[in-house]
Each structure stands twice: as structure tokens, then as C-alpha cells.
Amino acid sequence: MKSFKIWAAILIVAVLVAGCANTEKSGGDNTGGNKYEGLTVRLGVQGSGGLNGKAREAKWYEDEFGKLGVKVEWAEFQSGPPMTEAIASNHLDFAGLGNMPIVAAQAADIPFKVISQLLEGKNNVAIIIPNNSTLKTVGDLKGKKIAVAKGSNAYNFLYRGLAEAGIKDSEVQIIQLQPDEAQPAFETGAVDAWATWDPYITLNTLTGKAKVLTDGEQLGVLSPSFQIVRKDFADKYPELVTLYLKVFEKARLWEDQNLDEALNRYATERKVPVEVIKGTIVRSKTINTPVSDAIIAEQQKTADFQFEIGNIRKKINVSDVFDNQYVEEALK
């Protein structure tokens, strides 16, 4: 009987050791080696339709991530700052947004990485004025009411433009409005100017509601947009970051190769003429590229300026958040 108990104990120990070895071999989980078990990827977009609308309808992300057992959820936002807030609270994994929200997020110690460049930044942000406005230069904005979404890339563009013109922010009336609030305020004359981004620039200029007072190319202030990922997600699943960018590139190439179809699709979504959409694409052509040293240097200018005027509380080194490895791998 004593011999039987000894052999039983040995058998139990052997089973436990084998179990531990198998667990270590499968990556430390007990789900048959699938480290994505129960994982949902949350993708943030600004508005509905457009390039992301095609990808959502075709379920390109769902199909590719689904092959790995990963689910996909979409979340819509009006501007960049709410996106970085969602990333800070672990409610969002990926987002595409402008340069200023990224600077503010880094200064607030929100953990993220910039993984590719979305827009060049020359013409996608502008200050627009009513078509019948007599304003000629940024200097003419002194004493005027200007709508802008706080913390957006247009917010940075506006303040840098005012500084270039020698206008203090106390010498203008900044009205902080999201696009859905700014549009009626602009149309009714409640504000004299609107610092905004595309598609709002093109939608208003090509429909005869507005004209451009100045944009990035004229002012010499770039407003590039980027794709970012929550840092913890990237650290855990670098291969999924690359996969995300591969699917995005598929969507971008679809637009390039099916431009007429894309233009008609976007025009129908926004209920505007195709010519308006053509103007939007010319002004804000989507790219998906590694971020150059020159763009990072421009981003540093934005960060330094925002610190000087007190919009962020500490100096930051913007290069700390840029990581091109994922997009370089995705584009191979």
C-alpha cells in the first residue's frame, strides 16, 4: 500500500511538470496556444464614410484580423483630442489624427506610438472666411470671432498664424466649436472666420460658402496627420500593428486604382457634387508612409511653440513617440 502511494505521488508530480512545460511552450496561456483569445481591436475614425467607410463595408479589417481570431470594433469621433482621451483610458487602440492632438497627448504622458504619416500637411488645414468677406490677410483677423476645435491641428495652425501676424490671442475672440457646431455658426455669420481642416475646407469653398484666407502652404506651417497606436497594444502585439497598416494600405490602393468609383461613392455619402470630392482629395490626399526626419522636425516646432504659449505644460522631445518599423514592414 505504501509503495502504491509513492508511485501515485510520483505520477501526479510528473503530470504537473508536463503541464507546466506545455504552458510555457504555448506562450503562457491555456487556450491552445492562441494568444489572441478574446482580443478585440478597436479602431477610431473621424466621421463615417470615405476611405474607412469602404474598408468597413468590405470588412477588410474584420476578415484579416478574423483569421487570427481577433474581433474588430469601430468608434467614430469628430476630432483628434477625444481620440487620444479614449486611448488614455484604454478604450481605443488605433486612430488617425492631426499633429496638435498628438503633441498634447505626448505632453500629457498618454502612452502611444506614431506609426505612419497620413497627410502631407500643406493644404489640409486652413482659415476660411465667408465668400463675401472683405478680410485679406491673417492680420485682418484682429478683433474678429474665429471658430476652431480646441486641441485640433487647426487650433495649432490658427495660433501659429496669429503669432506670425503679430496678433495676441487676447486680440481676437476664439470660439471653441466642434465641426458640427462650427458649420452653422459659420453659415449664419455668428463667426467671422473658421480654422478647420478638410473636408470642411473644400465642402465650403467649392459650394460657394467660403474662400481660403490662408492655408499651410501659404503660411509656411505644415499640419501633417498621422496614425497612432496605443503603446501597450503595440508592445504586446507588434505583428497586429503591421497587419493594421497592411489593411489600411489595401484601402488606400483601392482608392488610387478605382478613383472614379471612390469619388462617386464619397459624393453620395456626403450628398455633395463629385467635383467637391475631387477638390477634397487634391487638398488632402491620403498617404501611408514612414515619417521623415523633416516632418519630425516640423512636429518639434509645433511642440515648442505650444509650450511657449502655455498650451502644453512641459517641453517634449517628439521623436520619442515616432516608430517607423511597423509601416516599413507593412509596405515590404
Coordinates of C-alpha atoms in Angstrom, one line a residue:
M1 CA 0.0 0.0 0.0
K2 CA 2.8 2.4 0.9
S3 CA 4.6 1.6 -2.4
F4 CA 1.3 2.4 -4.3
K5 CA 1.0 5.8 -2.6
I6 CA 4.6 6.7 -3.5
W7 CA 4.1 5.8 -7.2
A8 CA 0.8 7.8 -7.2
A9 CA 2.6 10.8 -5.9
I10 CA 5.3 10.5 -8.5
L11 CA 2.7 10.2 -11.2
I12 CA 0.9 13.4 -10.0
V13 CA 4.2 15.4 -9.9
A14 CA 5.1 14.1 -13.4
V15 CA 1.7 15.3 -14.8
L16 CA 2.1 18.7 -13.2
V17 CA 5.6 19.2 -14.6
A18 CA 4.4 18.2 -18.0
G19 CA 1.5 20.6 -17.8
C20 CA 3.8 23.5 -16.8
A21 CA 6.2 22.7 -19.7
N22 CA 3.3 22.7 -22.2
T23 CA 2.0 26.0 -20.8
E24 CA 5.4 27.7 -21.2
K25 CA 5.7 26.3 -24.8
S26 CA 2.4 27.7 -25.8
G27 CA 3.2 31.3 -24.7
G28 CA 2.0 31.1 -21.1
D29 CA -1.7 30.6 -21.7
N30 CA -4.1 27.6 -21.6
T31 CA -6.1 28.4 -24.7
G32 CA -4.3 26.0 -27.0
G33 CA -1.6 28.5 -27.9
N34 CA -3.9 31.3 -29.2
K35 CA -2.5 34.4 -27.6
Y36 CA -5.3 36.4 -29.2
E37 CA -8.1 34.6 -27.4
G38 CA -10.9 37.1 -26.6
L39 CA -9.0 40.0 -28.2
T40 CA -10.9 42.9 -29.8
V41 CA -9.1 45.6 -31.8
R42 CA -10.8 49.0 -31.5
L43 CA -10.3 51.3 -34.5
G44 CA -11.0 55.0 -34.2
V45 CA -12.1 57.1 -37.2
Q46 CA -13.1 60.7 -37.7
G47 CA -16.6 60.6 -39.1
S48 CA -18.2 57.9 -41.3
G49 CA -17.6 57.1 -44.9
G50 CA -14.6 57.9 -47.1
L51 CA -11.7 55.5 -47.3
N52 CA -12.5 53.9 -43.9
G53 CA -16.1 53.6 -45.0
K54 CA -15.1 51.4 -47.9
A55 CA -12.9 49.3 -45.6
R56 CA -15.8 48.9 -43.1
E57 CA -18.3 48.0 -45.7
A58 CA -16.0 45.5 -47.3
K59 CA -15.0 44.2 -43.9
W60 CA -11.3 44.1 -44.8
Y61 CA -10.2 44.6 -41.3
E62 CA -12.7 42.1 -39.9
D63 CA -11.6 39.5 -42.4
E64 CA -7.8 39.8 -41.9
F65 CA -8.0 40.1 -38.1
G66 CA -10.7 37.4 -38.0
K67 CA -8.2 34.9 -39.5
L68 CA -6.3 35.2 -36.2
G69 CA -9.5 35.0 -34.0
V70 CA -9.4 38.8 -33.3
K71 CA -12.6 40.8 -33.4
V72 CA -12.8 44.4 -34.7
E73 CA -14.8 47.3 -33.3
W74 CA -15.2 50.8 -34.8
A75 CA -15.6 54.1 -33.0
E76 CA -16.4 57.5 -34.6
F77 CA -15.1 60.8 -33.4
Q78 CA -15.4 64.4 -34.6
S79 CA -11.8 65.4 -33.9
G80 CA -8.4 64.2 -32.6
P81 CA -8.5 65.1 -28.9
P82 CA -11.4 62.8 -27.9
M83 CA -9.4 60.0 -29.7
T84 CA -6.3 60.5 -27.5
E85 CA -8.6 60.6 -24.4
A86 CA -10.0 57.2 -25.5
I87 CA -6.5 55.8 -25.9
A88 CA -5.5 57.1 -22.5
S89 CA -8.5 55.2 -20.9
N90 CA -7.7 52.0 -22.9
H91 CA -10.9 52.3 -24.9
L92 CA -9.2 52.7 -28.3
D93 CA -6.2 51.0 -30.0
F94 CA -5.7 52.8 -33.3
A95 CA -6.5 56.3 -34.5
G96 CA -5.8 58.7 -37.4
L97 CA -5.5 62.3 -36.3
G98 CA -3.6 65.6 -36.7
N99 CA -0.4 66.9 -35.3
M100 CA -1.6 69.1 -32.4
P101 CA -3.6 66.4 -30.6
I102 CA -0.5 64.2 -30.8
V103 CA 1.6 66.9 -29.2
A104 CA -0.9 67.5 -26.5
A105 CA -1.2 63.7 -25.8
Q106 CA 2.5 63.3 -25.5
A107 CA 2.8 66.3 -23.1
A108 CA 0.0 64.7 -21.0
D109 CA 2.1 61.4 -20.8
I110 CA -0.5 59.4 -22.8
P111 CA 1.4 56.3 -23.9
F112 CA 1.2 55.8 -27.7
K113 CA 3.3 55.5 -30.8
V114 CA 3.1 57.3 -34.2
I115 CA 3.2 54.5 -36.8
S116 CA 2.8 56.2 -40.1
Q117 CA 2.0 59.6 -41.8
L118 CA -1.5 60.1 -43.2
L119 CA -1.4 63.6 -44.8
E120 CA 1.4 65.7 -46.1
G121 CA 0.1 68.8 -44.3
K122 CA 0.4 71.6 -46.8
N123 CA -3.3 72.2 -47.7
N124 CA -5.4 70.1 -45.4
V125 CA -5.8 72.9 -42.8
A126 CA -6.8 76.5 -43.4
I127 CA -8.6 79.5 -42.1
I128 CA -11.7 80.1 -44.2
I129 CA -13.9 83.2 -44.4
P130 CA -17.3 83.8 -45.9
N131 CA -17.2 84.4 -49.7
N132 CA -18.4 88.0 -49.3
S133 CA -15.8 88.8 -46.5
T134 CA -13.6 91.8 -47.0
L135 CA -10.7 90.3 -44.9
K136 CA -7.5 89.9 -46.9
T137 CA -4.8 88.7 -44.6
V138 CA -4.4 87.0 -41.2
G139 CA -3.6 90.4 -39.8
D140 CA -7.2 91.5 -40.6
L141 CA -8.5 89.0 -38.0
K142 CA -7.7 91.3 -35.1
G143 CA -10.9 91.9 -33.2
K144 CA -12.8 89.1 -35.1
K145 CA -14.6 86.0 -34.0
I146 CA -12.9 82.8 -35.1
A147 CA -14.3 79.3 -34.7
V148 CA -11.9 76.4 -34.0
A149 CA -12.0 73.0 -32.4
K150 CA -9.8 73.2 -29.3
G151 CA -6.7 71.0 -29.4
S152 CA -7.1 70.1 -33.0
N153 CA -4.5 70.6 -35.8
A154 CA -6.4 73.7 -36.9
Y155 CA -6.1 75.0 -33.3
N156 CA -2.3 74.9 -33.6
F157 CA -2.4 76.3 -37.2
L158 CA -4.6 79.2 -36.0
Y159 CA -2.4 80.2 -33.1
R160 CA 0.8 79.9 -35.1
G161 CA -0.8 82.0 -37.9
L162 CA -1.8 84.7 -35.4
A163 CA 1.7 84.8 -33.9
E164 CA 3.2 85.1 -37.4
A165 CA 0.9 88.1 -37.9
G166 CA 1.8 89.7 -34.6
I167 CA -1.7 89.2 -33.1
K168 CA -2.1 88.2 -29.5
D169 CA -4.8 85.7 -28.7
S170 CA -6.4 88.3 -26.5
E171 CA -6.9 90.5 -29.6
V172 CA -9.3 88.0 -31.2
Q173 CA -12.3 86.1 -30.0
I174 CA -11.6 82.4 -30.2
I175 CA -14.9 80.4 -30.2
Q176 CA -14.2 76.8 -29.4
L177 CA -16.6 74.7 -31.5
Q178 CA -16.5 71.2 -33.0
P179 CA -17.2 71.0 -36.7
D180 CA -20.9 70.2 -36.4
E181 CA -21.3 73.4 -34.3
A182 CA -18.9 75.5 -36.3
Q183 CA -20.6 74.9 -39.6
P184 CA -24.0 76.5 -38.7
A185 CA -22.1 79.3 -36.8
F186 CA -20.1 80.0 -40.0
E187 CA -23.0 79.9 -42.3
T188 CA -25.1 82.3 -40.2
G189 CA -22.4 84.8 -39.7
A190 CA -22.0 84.1 -35.9
V191 CA -18.3 83.9 -36.5
D192 CA -16.1 85.8 -39.0
A193 CA -13.7 83.0 -39.7
W194 CA -13.2 79.3 -39.2
A195 CA -9.9 77.5 -38.7
T196 CA -10.6 74.0 -39.9
W197 CA -9.5 71.0 -41.9
D198 CA -10.7 69.1 -44.9
P199 CA -13.3 68.0 -45.9
Y200 CA -14.8 71.2 -44.4
I201 CA -12.5 73.5 -46.3
T202 CA -13.4 72.0 -49.7
L203 CA -17.1 71.5 -48.9
N204 CA -17.4 75.2 -48.1
T205 CA -15.2 76.7 -50.8
L206 CA -16.5 74.6 -53.7
T207 CA -20.1 75.2 -52.8
G208 CA -19.5 79.0 -52.7
K209 CA -20.0 79.4 -49.0
A210 CA -16.3 80.3 -48.3
K211 CA -12.9 81.2 -49.5
V212 CA -9.5 80.4 -48.1
L213 CA -7.8 83.3 -46.2
T214 CA -4.6 81.2 -45.7
D215 CA -3.5 77.6 -45.6
G216 CA -0.4 75.7 -44.6
E217 CA 1.4 76.2 -47.9
Q218 CA 0.8 80.0 -47.9
L219 CA 1.6 80.4 -44.3
G220 CA 4.6 78.0 -44.2
V221 CA 3.1 76.0 -41.4
L222 CA 2.6 72.3 -42.0
S223 CA -0.3 70.4 -40.4
P224 CA 0.5 66.7 -41.1
S225 CA -1.7 63.9 -39.9
F226 CA -0.6 60.6 -38.5
Q227 CA -1.7 57.1 -37.5
I228 CA -1.1 56.2 -33.9
V229 CA -1.4 53.1 -31.8
R230 CA -1.8 52.6 -28.0
K231 CA 1.7 51.7 -26.8
D232 CA 0.7 48.8 -24.6
F233 CA -1.1 47.2 -27.6
A234 CA 2.0 47.7 -29.8
D235 CA 4.3 46.2 -27.3
K236 CA 2.1 43.1 -26.9
Y237 CA 1.1 42.7 -30.5
P238 CA 3.6 44.3 -32.9
E239 CA 2.5 42.0 -35.7
L240 CA -1.1 43.2 -35.4
V241 CA 0.1 46.8 -35.8
T242 CA 1.8 45.8 -39.0
L243 CA -1.4 43.9 -40.1
Y244 CA -3.4 47.1 -39.4
L245 CA -1.2 49.1 -41.7
K246 CA -1.3 46.5 -44.4
V247 CA -5.1 46.5 -44.5
F248 CA -5.0 50.3 -44.5
E249 CA -2.6 50.3 -47.4
K250 CA -5.1 47.9 -49.2
A251 CA -7.8 50.5 -48.8
R252 CA -5.6 53.3 -49.9
L253 CA -4.6 51.4 -53.1
W254 CA -8.2 50.6 -53.7
E255 CA -8.9 54.4 -53.9
D256 CA -6.0 55.0 -56.2
Q257 CA -6.9 52.2 -58.6
N258 CA -10.7 52.9 -58.5
L259 CA -10.7 56.6 -58.3
D260 CA -14.0 57.2 -60.3
E261 CA -15.8 54.7 -58.1
A262 CA -14.3 56.2 -55.0
L263 CA -15.3 59.7 -56.0
N264 CA -18.9 58.8 -56.7
R265 CA -19.1 56.8 -53.5
Y266 CA -17.8 59.7 -51.4
A267 CA -20.1 62.2 -53.1
T268 CA -23.1 60.0 -52.4
E269 CA -22.1 59.6 -48.8
R270 CA -21.7 63.3 -48.2
K271 CA -24.6 64.4 -50.6
V272 CA -22.4 66.8 -52.5
P273 CA -21.3 67.0 -56.1
V274 CA -18.4 64.8 -57.3
E275 CA -16.4 67.9 -58.1
V276 CA -16.4 68.8 -54.4
I277 CA -15.0 65.4 -53.5
K278 CA -12.3 65.8 -56.2
G279 CA -11.2 69.0 -54.6
T280 CA -11.1 67.3 -51.2
I281 CA -8.8 64.6 -52.5
V282 CA -6.5 67.1 -54.2
R283 CA -6.2 69.1 -51.0
S284 CA -6.0 66.1 -48.6
K285 CA -4.5 63.2 -50.5
T286 CA -4.2 60.2 -48.2
I287 CA -0.7 58.7 -47.8
N288 CA 0.7 55.8 -45.7
T289 CA 4.4 56.3 -45.4
P290 CA 7.2 56.3 -42.8
V291 CA 7.6 59.7 -41.1
S292 CA 10.6 61.6 -42.4
D293 CA 13.2 63.5 -40.3
A294 CA 11.9 66.7 -41.8
I295 CA 8.3 66.1 -40.7
I296 CA 9.5 65.1 -37.2
A297 CA 11.4 68.4 -37.1
E298 CA 8.3 70.3 -38.0
Q299 CA 6.4 68.4 -35.3
Q300 CA 9.1 69.6 -32.8
K301 CA 8.4 73.2 -33.9
T302 CA 4.7 72.7 -33.1
A303 CA 5.5 71.3 -29.7
D304 CA 8.0 74.1 -28.9
F305 CA 5.5 76.7 -30.0
Q306 CA 2.7 75.2 -27.9
F307 CA 4.9 75.1 -24.9
E308 CA 5.9 78.8 -25.4
I309 CA 2.3 80.0 -25.4
G310 CA 1.4 77.7 -22.5
N311 CA -0.9 75.3 -24.3
I312 CA 1.2 72.3 -23.0
R313 CA 2.8 72.2 -19.6
K314 CA 6.1 70.8 -20.4
K315 CA 8.8 70.5 -23.1
I316 CA 8.7 67.3 -25.0
N317 CA 11.0 65.5 -27.5
V318 CA 8.6 64.5 -30.2
S319 CA 11.0 61.9 -31.7
D320 CA 10.3 59.7 -28.6
V321 CA 6.9 58.7 -30.0
F322 CA 7.7 58.1 -33.6
D323 CA 8.3 54.5 -34.7
N324 CA 8.6 53.6 -38.4
Q325 CA 9.3 49.9 -38.0
Y326 CA 5.6 48.9 -38.5
V327 CA 4.9 50.8 -41.7
E328 CA 8.3 49.8 -43.2
E329 CA 7.4 46.2 -42.6
A330 CA 3.8 46.6 -43.9
L331 CA 5.0 48.2 -47.1
K332 CA 7.5 45.5 -48.0

